[in-house]
Amino acid sequence: MSGQVEAPALREAAGRPRRAVRFSRRQLEPYALLAPAAIFMTLFFAWPAVQTLLIAFQKANGSWTLDNFGAMARDTDFRLALRNTLLVLVLIIPIETTIALLMAVLAQSRLFGRDVMLYIWSIPLAVSDLAAGLVWFSIFTSHGYLNSVLQDLHLIAHPVGFLDYNNLGGLVTAIVLAEVWRSMSLVMVIIMSGIQAIPPELDEAAESLGAGAWQRFWKVTLPLLKPTLQVALILRTTTAFQVFGVVLALAGSALPVLAVKSESWVTEYRNYQLAATYAILILVLSSLSTVGYLLFLRTPREVFQR
């Protein structure tokens, strides 16, 4: 009798290590899947960021100092670059988000030709920031398409210098249009993913209660899109602080921004310390904006458990 009781117990004990090995492998699978992305982020983002942080607090001889931040504050174009960066960002983010939200709603509607519109709207996703700047440079330059059309329509007698160094309005307008055109498709894709995650039963229930299209969008769709909008705003605000290629193609040094100033201190003056200081400032501003979005667009846990 005791032998019959001990046999199953021995078999069960013998099987435990095998199950433990399987369980440990299951635990390691998520980390194995995340490992390539983690290695890439560490090598090309985290480690360069740490090196930049160290260089910002060093002199050219390697000694530690805080003088680089004072030198940045005393830089001739520092306040101008900070103002221009914030100005471009304040204009880009609301315009781009509004247009992308409208595009996402139209793409999810039952309008005729929405598939064609979606393909056309997705074209800028394949365009780099420098290429977008060159495209819009061909439009706004003195001998570009815009001046040619205006002259053909006899609306102007001579070409308008939209990109002249003393035309702040023209430079900012061209940069904002180029950045919005280049990035709004990415924001649209993010918002579309959020709209597709909303259960259609909620919209149908609101419609059955007599809510119109605008009321359903304002009271149902938009509140449930808050987590998605939070992600889109964080992503675009962070990249807007780093706007570089479009500004370089359209304005060059005529409209200094923080990213262009950081690049110029490296390529023109070989001052890596001051360039790193500008990069750290961009990182701090991006981090503060991210914290602001996380605080002011906080979403209740119940929304994720719907």
GROMACS .gro file of C-alpha atoms in nm:
model
  306
    1MET     CA    1   0.000   0.000   0.000
    2SER     CA    2   0.278   0.240   0.090
    3GLY     CA    3   0.454   0.159  -0.234
    4GLN     CA    4   0.143   0.253  -0.430
    5VAL     CA    5   0.128   0.590  -0.249
    6GLU     CA    6   0.498   0.663  -0.294
    7ALA     CA    7   0.506   0.592  -0.668
    8PRO     CA    8   0.281   0.884  -0.778
    9ALA     CA    9   0.463   1.113  -0.535
   10LEU     CA   10   0.797   1.018  -0.686
   11ARG     CA   11   0.669   1.073  -1.038
   12GLU     CA   12   0.531   1.414  -0.938
   13ALA     CA   13   0.860   1.511  -0.776
   14ALA     CA   14   1.049   1.401  -1.084
   15GLY     CA   15   0.832   1.624  -1.304
   16ARG     CA   16   0.871   1.938  -1.096
   17PRO     CA   17   1.216   2.043  -1.221
   18ARG     CA   18   1.103   2.007  -1.581
   19ARG     CA   19   0.802   2.234  -1.520
   20ALA     CA   20   1.028   2.478  -1.338
   21VAL     CA   21   1.257   2.494  -1.641
   22ARG     CA   22   0.962   2.556  -1.870
   23PHE     CA   23   0.828   2.824  -1.640
   24SER     CA   24   1.163   3.001  -1.629
   25ARG     CA   25   1.183   2.997  -2.008
   26ARG     CA   26   0.841   3.156  -2.031
   27GLN     CA   27   0.958   3.425  -1.795
   28LEU     CA   28   1.261   3.498  -2.011
   29GLU     CA   29   1.073   3.519  -2.341
   30PRO     CA   30   0.950   3.882  -2.298
   31TYR     CA   31   1.301   3.995  -2.206
   32ALA     CA   32   1.447   3.814  -2.506
   33LEU     CA   33   1.199   3.988  -2.735
   34LEU     CA   34   1.279   4.327  -2.582
   35ALA     CA   35   1.655   4.272  -2.585
   36PRO     CA   36   1.727   4.392  -2.946
   37ALA     CA   37   1.536   4.716  -2.893
   38ALA     CA   38   1.696   4.765  -2.552
   39ILE     CA   39   2.046   4.713  -2.695
   40PHE     CA   40   1.974   4.953  -2.982
   41MET     CA   41   1.839   5.221  -2.745
   42THR     CA   42   2.137   5.178  -2.513
   43LEU     CA   43   2.401   5.202  -2.785
   44PHE     CA   44   2.252   5.483  -2.993
   45PHE     CA   45   2.049   5.685  -2.741
   46ALA     CA   46   2.130   5.620  -2.376
   47TRP     CA   47   2.509   5.601  -2.404
   48PRO     CA   48   2.543   5.908  -2.633
   49ALA     CA   49   2.312   6.099  -2.395
   50VAL     CA   50   2.535   6.009  -2.100
   51GLN     CA   51   2.845   6.115  -2.293
   52THR     CA   52   2.680   6.443  -2.389
   53LEU     CA   53   2.587   6.505  -2.027
   54LEU     CA   54   2.947   6.449  -1.919
   55ILE     CA   55   3.089   6.673  -2.193
   56ALA     CA   56   2.850   6.954  -2.096
   57PHE     CA   57   3.011   6.966  -1.751
   58GLN     CA   58   3.370   6.948  -1.874
   59LYS     CA   59   3.626   7.188  -2.010
   60ALA     CA   60   3.831   7.115  -2.319
   61ASN     CA   61   4.111   6.976  -2.096
   62GLY     CA   62   3.867   6.734  -1.923
   63SER     CA   63   3.829   6.917  -1.591
   64TRP     CA   64   3.481   6.961  -1.444
   65THR     CA   65   3.306   7.298  -1.462
   66LEU     CA   66   2.972   7.476  -1.479
   67ASP     CA   67   3.104   7.756  -1.698
   68ASN     CA   68   2.961   7.602  -2.016
   69PHE     CA   69   2.607   7.688  -1.908
   70GLY     CA   70   2.707   8.046  -1.839
   71ALA     CA   71   2.875   8.064  -2.179
   72MET     CA   72   2.556   7.934  -2.342
   73ALA     CA   73   2.347   8.199  -2.163
   74ARG     CA   74   2.589   8.468  -2.281
   75ASP     CA   75   2.586   8.342  -2.639
   76THR     CA   76   2.469   8.612  -2.880
   77ASP     CA   77   2.196   8.402  -3.040
   78PHE     CA   78   2.089   8.203  -2.731
   79ARG     CA   79   1.775   8.399  -2.645
   80LEU     CA   80   1.687   8.432  -3.012
   81ALA     CA   81   1.727   8.058  -3.068
   82LEU     CA   82   1.519   7.976  -2.760
   83ARG     CA   83   1.247   8.219  -2.868
   84ASN     CA   84   1.236   8.084  -3.223
   85THR     CA   85   1.224   7.723  -3.104
   86LEU     CA   86   0.934   7.792  -2.868
   87LEU     CA   87   0.756   8.001  -3.133
   88VAL     CA   88   0.777   7.727  -3.394
   89LEU     CA   89   0.669   7.466  -3.140
   90VAL     CA   90   0.368   7.666  -3.019
   91LEU     CA   91   0.250   7.704  -3.380
   92ILE     CA   92   0.325   7.351  -3.501
   93ILE     CA   93   0.172   7.139  -3.224
   94PRO     CA   94  -0.190   7.273  -3.221
   95ILE     CA   95  -0.212   7.312  -3.600
   96GLU     CA   96  -0.069   6.968  -3.666
   97THR     CA   97  -0.278   6.792  -3.400
   98THR     CA   98  -0.601   6.954  -3.518
   99ILE     CA   99  -0.542   6.863  -3.884
  100ALA     CA  100  -0.428   6.510  -3.797
  101LEU     CA  101  -0.736   6.458  -3.578
  102LEU     CA  102  -0.963   6.571  -3.862
  103MET     CA  103  -0.780   6.346  -4.109
  104ALA     CA  104  -0.808   6.046  -3.875
  105VAL     CA  105  -1.181   6.099  -3.826
  106LEU     CA  106  -1.238   6.131  -4.200
  107ALA     CA  107  -1.028   5.821  -4.268
  108GLN     CA  108  -1.247   5.623  -4.026
  109SER     CA  109  -1.571   5.757  -4.174
  110ARG     CA  110  -1.774   5.616  -4.462
  111LEU     CA  111  -1.691   5.892  -4.707
  112PHE     CA  112  -1.642   5.800  -5.072
  113GLY     CA  113  -1.275   5.786  -5.167
  114ARG     CA  114  -1.143   5.766  -4.812
  115ASP     CA  115  -0.896   5.492  -4.907
  116VAL     CA  116  -0.743   5.712  -5.177
  117MET     CA  117  -0.722   6.003  -4.935
  118LEU     CA  118  -0.552   5.781  -4.678
  119TYR     CA  119  -0.285   5.675  -4.930
  120ILE     CA  120  -0.222   6.036  -5.030
  121TRP     CA  121  -0.204   6.151  -4.669
  122SER     CA  122   0.050   5.878  -4.590
  123ILE     CA  123   0.303   5.997  -4.851
  124PRO     CA  124   0.486   6.238  -4.614
  125LEU     CA  125   0.568   5.944  -4.387
  126ALA     CA  126   0.841   5.845  -4.634
  127VAL     CA  127   0.990   6.197  -4.655
  128SER     CA  128   1.277   6.298  -4.430
  129ASP     CA  129   1.290   6.636  -4.260
  130LEU     CA  130   1.569   6.765  -4.485
  131ALA     CA  131   1.387   6.649  -4.799
  132ALA     CA  132   1.069   6.820  -4.677
  133GLY     CA  133   1.265   7.139  -4.624
  134LEU     CA  134   1.403   7.124  -4.979
  135VAL     CA  135   1.054   7.063  -5.122
  136TRP     CA  136   0.915   7.369  -4.947
  137PHE     CA  137   1.227   7.569  -5.033
  138SER     CA  138   1.144   7.516  -5.401
  139ILE     CA  139   0.799   7.662  -5.326
  140PHE     CA  140   0.893   7.967  -5.119
  141THR     CA  141   1.222   8.075  -5.275
  142SER     CA  142   1.226   8.397  -5.478
  143HIS     CA  143   1.215   8.203  -5.806
  144GLY     CA  144   1.001   7.922  -5.668
  145TYR     CA  145   0.657   7.793  -5.756
  146LEU     CA  146   0.463   8.030  -5.530
  147ASN     CA  147   0.615   8.345  -5.675
  148SER     CA  148   0.573   8.208  -6.027
  149VAL     CA  149   0.202   8.142  -5.973
  150LEU     CA  150   0.145   8.482  -5.811
  151GLN     CA  151   0.322   8.656  -6.100
  152ASP     CA  152   0.130   8.458  -6.361
  153LEU     CA  153  -0.193   8.564  -6.192
  154HIS     CA  154  -0.065   8.926  -6.195
  155LEU     CA  155  -0.105   8.948  -5.818
  156ILE     CA  156   0.253   9.066  -5.769
  157ALA     CA  157   0.488   9.254  -5.999
  158HIS     CA  158   0.815   9.133  -5.847
  159PRO     CA  159   0.912   8.817  -5.655
  160VAL     CA  160   0.847   8.829  -5.282
  161GLY     CA  161   1.134   8.732  -5.055
  162PHE     CA  162   0.948   8.490  -4.830
  163LEU     CA  163   1.277   8.341  -4.707
  164ASP     CA  164   1.475   8.663  -4.666
  165TYR     CA  165   1.673   8.682  -4.343
  166ASN     CA  166   1.479   8.992  -4.229
  167ASN     CA  167   1.137   8.840  -4.303
  168LEU     CA  168   1.060   8.662  -3.974
  169GLY     CA  169   0.697   8.601  -4.064
  170GLY     CA  170   0.782   8.438  -4.396
  171LEU     CA  171   1.053   8.218  -4.246
  172VAL     CA  172   0.836   8.099  -3.958
  173THR     CA  173   0.539   8.036  -4.190
  174ALA     CA  174   0.749   7.828  -4.430
  175ILE     CA  175   0.902   7.623  -4.147
  176VAL     CA  176   0.566   7.563  -3.980
  177LEU     CA  177   0.404   7.454  -4.307
  178ALA     CA  178   0.693   7.220  -4.391
  179GLU     CA  179   0.696   7.062  -4.043
  180VAL     CA  180   0.318   7.024  -4.031
  181TRP     CA  181   0.311   6.868  -4.379
  182ARG     CA  182   0.595   6.631  -4.292
  183SER     CA  183   0.469   6.507  -3.954
  184MET     CA  184   0.091   6.527  -3.951
  185SER     CA  185   0.063   6.185  -4.119
  186LEU     CA  186   0.248   6.025  -3.829
  187VAL     CA  187   0.014   6.191  -3.578
  188MET     CA  188  -0.282   6.081  -3.792
  189VAL     CA  189  -0.170   5.717  -3.777
  190ILE     CA  190  -0.137   5.734  -3.398
  191ILE     CA  191  -0.482   5.889  -3.359
  192MET     CA  192  -0.635   5.636  -3.599
  193SER     CA  193  -0.507   5.353  -3.381
  194GLY     CA  194  -0.680   5.514  -3.085
  195ILE     CA  195  -1.008   5.557  -3.274
  196GLN     CA  196  -1.003   5.193  -3.385
  197ALA     CA  197  -0.959   5.084  -3.021
  198ILE     CA  198  -1.284   5.258  -2.916
  199PRO     CA  199  -1.573   5.008  -2.907
  200PRO     CA  200  -1.827   5.102  -3.177
  201GLU     CA  201  -2.108   5.015  -2.935
  202LEU     CA  202  -2.040   5.337  -2.745
  203ASP     CA  203  -2.097   5.551  -3.053
  204GLU     CA  204  -2.406   5.351  -3.146
  205ALA     CA  205  -2.546   5.392  -2.795
  206ALA     CA  206  -2.491   5.768  -2.805
  207GLU     CA  207  -2.656   5.785  -3.148
  208SER     CA  208  -2.957   5.589  -3.023
  209LEU     CA  209  -2.995   5.842  -2.742
  210GLY     CA  210  -3.022   6.122  -2.998
  211ALA     CA  211  -2.667   6.257  -2.995
  212GLY     CA  212  -2.555   6.420  -3.318
  213ALA     CA  213  -2.223   6.363  -3.494
  214TRP     CA  214  -2.053   6.655  -3.322
  215GLN     CA  215  -2.189   6.557  -2.980
  216ARG     CA  216  -2.072   6.198  -3.024
  217PHE     CA  217  -1.727   6.317  -3.123
  218TRP     CA  218  -1.699   6.572  -2.841
  219LYS     CA  219  -1.856   6.364  -2.563
  220VAL     CA  220  -1.756   6.010  -2.658
  221THR     CA  221  -1.468   5.989  -2.905
  222LEU     CA  222  -1.247   6.276  -2.786
  223PRO     CA  223  -1.245   6.183  -2.413
  224LEU     CA  224  -1.156   5.823  -2.498
  225LEU     CA  225  -0.877   5.948  -2.726
  226LYS     CA  226  -0.701   6.125  -2.441
  227PRO     CA  227  -0.437   5.850  -2.389
  228THR     CA  228  -0.367   5.839  -2.763
  229LEU     CA  229  -0.346   6.217  -2.789
  230GLN     CA  230  -0.110   6.215  -2.493
  231VAL     CA  231   0.127   5.982  -2.677
  232ALA     CA  232   0.103   6.185  -3.000
  233LEU     CA  233   0.167   6.515  -2.822
  234ILE     CA  234   0.464   6.380  -2.628
  235LEU     CA  235   0.619   6.238  -2.945
  236ARG     CA  236   0.569   6.549  -3.157
  237THR     CA  237   0.665   6.802  -2.890
  238THR     CA  238   0.987   6.613  -2.824
  239THR     CA  239   1.076   6.609  -3.194
  240ALA     CA  240   0.965   6.971  -3.240
  241PHE     CA  241   1.225   7.082  -2.987
  242GLN     CA  242   1.481   6.907  -3.210
  243VAL     CA  243   1.364   7.062  -3.539
  244PHE     CA  244   1.675   7.085  -3.754
  245GLY     CA  245   1.662   6.969  -4.117
  246VAL     CA  246   1.365   7.183  -4.219
  247VAL     CA  247   1.513   7.495  -4.058
  248LEU     CA  248   1.852   7.431  -4.213
  249ALA     CA  249   1.704   7.391  -4.562
  250LEU     CA  250   1.466   7.687  -4.548
  251ALA     CA  251   1.641   7.942  -4.330
  252GLY     CA  252   1.996   7.830  -4.259
  253SER     CA  253   2.139   8.059  -3.995
  254ALA     CA  254   1.882   8.332  -4.066
  255LEU     CA  255   1.645   8.178  -3.810
  256PRO     CA  256   1.853   8.022  -3.531
  257VAL     CA  257   1.693   7.746  -3.325
  258LEU     CA  258   1.844   7.536  -3.047
  259ALA     CA  259   1.923   7.230  -3.259
  260VAL     CA  260   2.088   7.437  -3.533
  261LYS     CA  261   2.295   7.624  -3.275
  262SER     CA  262   2.414   7.296  -3.126
  263GLU     CA  263   2.517   7.174  -3.471
  264SER     CA  264   2.693   7.498  -3.560
  265TRP     CA  265   2.905   7.495  -3.245
  266VAL     CA  266   3.036   7.153  -3.348
  267THR     CA  267   3.085   7.197  -3.722
  268GLU     CA  268   3.194   7.560  -3.735
  269TYR     CA  269   3.373   7.621  -3.405
  270ARG     CA  270   3.462   7.267  -3.283
  271ASN     CA  271   3.331   7.361  -2.940
  272TYR     CA  272   3.187   7.030  -2.827
  273GLN     CA  273   3.126   7.153  -2.474
  274LEU     CA  274   2.893   7.435  -2.576
  275ALA     CA  275   2.721   7.212  -2.832
  276ALA     CA  276   2.659   6.953  -2.559
  277THR     CA  277   2.519   7.225  -2.336
  278TYR     CA  278   2.263   7.318  -2.601
  279ALA     CA  279   2.176   6.949  -2.639
  280ILE     CA  280   2.122   6.916  -2.264
  281LEU     CA  281   1.891   7.218  -2.273
  282ILE     CA  282   1.685   7.053  -2.548
  283LEU     CA  283   1.669   6.735  -2.339
  284VAL     CA  284   1.554   6.927  -2.030
  285LEU     CA  285   1.284   7.115  -2.221
  286SER     CA  286   1.161   6.793  -2.385
  287SER     CA  287   1.150   6.617  -2.048
  288LEU     CA  288   0.957   6.903  -1.887
  289SER     CA  289   0.701   6.900  -2.168
  290THR     CA  290   0.661   6.522  -2.129
  291VAL     CA  291   0.601   6.557  -1.756
  292GLY     CA  292   0.347   6.832  -1.827
  293TYR     CA  293   0.153   6.612  -2.069
  294LEU     CA  294   0.160   6.322  -1.823
  295LEU     CA  295   0.019   6.544  -1.548
  296PHE     CA  296  -0.239   6.749  -1.738
  297LEU     CA  297  -0.362   6.470  -1.964
  298ARG     CA  298  -0.374   6.207  -1.694
  299THR     CA  299  -0.621   5.932  -1.778
  300PRO     CA  300  -0.814   5.737  -1.510
  301ARG     CA  301  -0.728   5.369  -1.484
  302GLU     CA  302  -1.088   5.278  -1.563
  303VAL     CA  303  -1.042   5.396  -1.922
  304PHE     CA  304  -0.779   5.127  -1.985
  305GLN     CA  305  -1.007   4.862  -1.835
  306ARG     CA  306  -1.308   4.934  -2.053
   0.00000   0.00000   0.00000
